[in-house]
PDB file of C-alpha atoms in Angstrom:
ATOM      1  CA  MET R   1     116.950  35.382 -70.330  1.00 61.00           C
ATOM      2  CA  GLN R   2     113.143  34.400 -70.155  1.00 74.00           C
ATOM      3  CA  PHE R   3     111.561  31.921 -67.901  1.00 74.00           C
ATOM      4  CA  ASP R   4     109.615  29.442 -69.962  1.00 75.00           C
ATOM      5  CA  LEU R   5     106.873  27.441 -67.993  1.00 75.00           C
ATOM      6  CA  SER R   6     106.443  25.090 -70.862  1.00 77.00           C
ATOM      7  CA  ALA R   7     109.940  23.580 -70.019  1.00 77.00           C
ATOM      8  CA  VAL R   8     108.666  22.727 -66.573  1.00 80.00           C
ATOM      9  CA  GLU R   9     107.089  19.325 -66.125  1.00 89.00           C
ATOM     10  CA  THR R  10     103.354  19.037 -65.280  1.00 88.00           C
ATOM     11  CA  ALA R  11     104.043  17.113 -62.022  1.00 91.00           C
ATOM     12  CA  THR R  12     106.365  19.940 -60.767  1.00 90.00           C
ATOM     13  CA  LEU R  13     103.674  22.632 -61.492  1.00 90.00           C
ATOM     14  CA  VAL R  14     101.074  20.547 -59.643  1.00 93.00           C
ATOM     15  CA  PHE R  15     103.466  20.066 -56.741  1.00 94.00           C
ATOM     16  CA  VAL R  16     104.281  23.841 -56.615  1.00 93.00           C
ATOM     17  CA  GLY R  17     100.511  24.719 -56.905  1.00 94.00           C
ATOM     18  CA  THR R  18      99.585  22.319 -54.078  1.00 97.00           C
ATOM     19  CA  LEU R  19     102.314  23.968 -51.792  1.00 97.00           C
ATOM     20  CA  VAL R  20     100.920  27.477 -52.553  1.00 97.00           C
ATOM     21  CA  PHE R  21      97.499  26.219 -51.874  1.00 98.00           C
ATOM     22  CA  ALA R  22      98.462  24.799 -48.684  1.00 98.00           C
ATOM     23  CA  LEU R  23     100.245  27.971 -47.705  1.00 98.00           C
ATOM     24  CA  VAL R  24      97.087  30.040 -48.503  1.00 98.00           C
ATOM     25  CA  LEU R  25      94.962  27.515 -46.326  1.00 98.00           C
ATOM     26  CA  THR R  26      97.486  27.899 -43.436  1.00 98.00           C
ATOM     27  CA  VAL R  27      97.518  31.561 -43.605  1.00 98.00           C
ATOM     28  CA  PHE R  28      93.683  31.663 -43.549  1.00 98.00           C
ATOM     29  CA  VAL R  29      93.386  29.208 -40.685  1.00 98.00           C
ATOM     30  CA  MET R  30      95.967  31.158 -38.573  1.00 98.00           C
ATOM     31  CA  THR R  31      94.154  34.501 -39.353  1.00 98.00           C
ATOM     32  CA  ALA R  32      90.725  32.907 -38.384  1.00 98.00           C
ATOM     33  CA  SER R  33      92.232  31.348 -35.138  1.00 97.00           C
ATOM     34  CA  PHE R  34      93.815  34.673 -34.257  1.00 98.00           C
ATOM     35  CA  ALA R  35      90.603  36.510 -34.856  1.00 97.00           C
ATOM     36  CA  ALA R  36      88.740  33.884 -32.716  1.00 97.00           C
ATOM     37  CA  MET R  37      91.146  34.300 -29.909  1.00 97.00           C
ATOM     38  CA  VAL R  38      90.854  38.049 -29.961  1.00 97.00           C
ATOM     39  CA  LEU R  39      87.032  37.863 -29.946  1.00 97.00           C
ATOM     40  CA  VAL R  40      87.067  35.353 -27.021  1.00 97.00           C
ATOM     41  CA  GLY R  41      89.263  37.760 -25.224  1.00 96.00           C
ATOM     42  CA  VAL R  42      87.282  40.699 -25.821  1.00 96.00           C
ATOM     43  CA  GLY R  43      84.039  38.877 -24.841  1.00 96.00           C
ATOM     44  CA  ARG R  44      85.712  37.679 -21.590  1.00 97.00           C
ATOM     45  CA  LEU R  45      86.931  41.159 -20.813  1.00 96.00           C
ATOM     46  CA  ALA R  46      83.280  42.500 -21.402  1.00 97.00           C
ATOM     47  CA  TRP R  47      81.931  39.893 -19.274  1.00 97.00           C
ATOM     48  CA  ILE R  48      84.431  40.542 -16.330  1.00 97.00           C
ATOM     49  CA  ILE R  49      83.700  44.374 -16.696  1.00 97.00           C
ATOM     50  CA  ALA R  50      79.894  43.817 -16.661  1.00 97.00           C
ATOM     51  CA  ALA R  51      80.127  41.294 -13.644  1.00 97.00           C
ATOM     52  CA  ASN R  52      82.158  43.647 -11.679  1.00 97.00           C
ATOM     53  CA  VAL R  53      79.984  46.611 -12.331  1.00 97.00           C
ATOM     54  CA  LEU R  54      76.808  44.614 -11.367  1.00 97.00           C
ATOM     55  CA  LEU R  55      78.538  43.236  -8.248  1.00 97.00           C
ATOM     56  CA  GLY R  56      79.673  46.812  -7.323  1.00 97.00           C
ATOM     57  CA  LEU R  57      76.051  48.043  -7.926  1.00 97.00           C
ATOM     58  CA  VAL R  58      74.636  45.088  -5.526  1.00 97.00           C
ATOM     59  CA  HIS R  59      77.171  45.794  -2.953  1.00 97.00           C
ATOM     60  CA  GLY R  60      76.369  49.538  -3.120  1.00 96.00           C
ATOM     61  CA  ILE R  61      72.551  48.880  -2.837  1.00 97.00           C
ATOM     62  CA  ASN R  62      73.288  46.645   0.245  1.00 96.00           C
ATOM     63  CA  HIS R  63      75.447  49.154   1.810  1.00 95.00           C
ATOM     64  CA  ALA R  64      72.834  51.846   1.283  1.00 95.00           C
ATOM     65  CA  TRP R  65      70.036  49.674   2.523  1.00 94.00           C
ATOM     66  CA  ASP R  66      72.143  48.825   5.650  1.00 93.00           C
ATOM     67  CA  ARG R  67      72.690  52.508   6.471  1.00 93.00           C
ATOM     68  CA  LEU R  68      69.021  53.229   5.954  1.00 92.00           C
ATOM     69  CA  VAL R  69      68.019  50.415   8.277  1.00 89.00           C
ATOM     70  CA  HIS R  70      70.587  51.541  10.786  1.00 88.00           C
ATOM     71  CA  HIS R  71      69.393  55.040  10.688  1.00 87.00           C
ATOM     72  CA  ALA R  72      65.684  54.001  10.765  1.00 84.00           C
ATOM     73  CA  SER R  73      66.441  51.995  13.916  1.00 81.00           C
ATOM     74  CA  THR R  74      67.952  54.871  15.672  1.00 82.00           C
ATOM     75  CA  VAL R  75      64.945  57.356  14.889  1.00 75.00           C
ATOM     76  CA  GLU R  76      62.326  57.561  17.572  1.00 72.00           C
ATOM     77  CA  LEU R  77      58.845  58.555  16.453  1.00 63.00           C
ATOM     78  CA  PRO R  78      56.514  60.556  18.727  1.00 62.00           C
ATOM     79  CA  GLY R  79      53.512  58.717  19.900  1.00 57.00           C
ATOM     80  CA  ASP R  80      52.307  55.273  19.019  1.00 52.00           C
ATOM     81  CA  PHE R  81      53.071  55.363  15.191  1.00 54.00           C
ATOM     82  CA  VAL R  82      51.920  51.820  14.627  1.00 58.00           C
ATOM     83  CA  GLY R  83      48.808  52.179  16.755  1.00 60.00           C
ATOM     84  CA  ASP R  84      47.826  55.383  14.853  1.00 57.00           C
ATOM     85  CA  ILE R  85      48.172  53.720  11.486  1.00 61.00           C
ATOM     86  CA  ALA R  86      46.127  50.569  12.708  1.00 60.00           C
ATOM     87  CA  ALA R  87      43.405  52.865  13.841  1.00 59.00           C
ATOM     88  CA  GLU R  88      43.314  54.730  10.795  1.00 61.00           C
ATOM     89  CA  ILE R  89      43.050  51.422   8.646  1.00 63.00           C
ATOM     90  CA  MET R  90      40.503  49.897  10.967  1.00 61.00           C
ATOM     91  CA  GLY R  91      38.306  53.164  10.702  1.00 57.00           C
ATOM     92  CA  GLN R  92      37.941  52.791   6.995  1.00 55.00           C
ATOM     93  CA  SER R  93      35.580  50.433   5.604  1.00 55.00           C
ATOM     94  CA  ALA R  94      36.740  48.485   2.484  1.00 54.00           C
ATOM     95  CA  PRO R  95      34.274  47.915  -0.301  1.00 56.00           C
ATOM     96  CA  SER R  96      33.078  44.242  -0.301  1.00 54.00           C
ATOM     97  CA  THR R  97      30.817  41.819  -1.866  1.00 55.00           C
ATOM     98  CA  GLY R  98      29.722  39.940   1.163  1.00 57.00           C
ATOM     99  CA  THR R  99      32.442  37.745   2.615  1.00 56.00           C
ATOM    100  CA  TYR R 100      35.388  38.394   0.320  1.00 50.00           C
ATOM    101  CA  PRO R 101      36.855  41.498  -0.642  1.00 51.00           C
ATOM    102  CA  ARG R 102      36.293  42.900  -4.167  1.00 50.00           C
ATOM    103  CA  VAL R 103      39.901  42.319  -5.255  1.00 48.00           C
ATOM    104  CA  VAL R 104      39.717  38.716  -4.589  1.00 49.00           C
ATOM    105  CA  LEU R 105      36.687  38.157  -6.571  1.00 48.00           C
ATOM    106  CA  ARG R 106      38.130  40.275  -9.477  1.00 47.00           C
ATOM    107  CA  ASP R 107      41.045  38.031  -9.815  1.00 48.00           C
ATOM    108  CA  SER R 108      39.126  34.731  -9.824  1.00 48.00           C
TER     109      SER R 108
END
């Protein structure tokens, strides 16, 4: 027994074709929406990982800075360290062009 499409009415063929086309569109939209959800999820996961890594890095830097400042506050330097540096700086003459240092004139 052979199936003959010529025996089927045109309206029935159009109706079945419309249903098949609707099914294809539905599958395409469902696939696209699923892919979009997956991409949004992956992007959010990447954002959360990057934010946590940066936050950990900032906390690590702050912790290291606090330890360094605490350690520096406990160190005692022999002599008048600030006075020695000030005397060294005051003893050197900076090149100038009259009233203003050369660096200021160069930037203007």
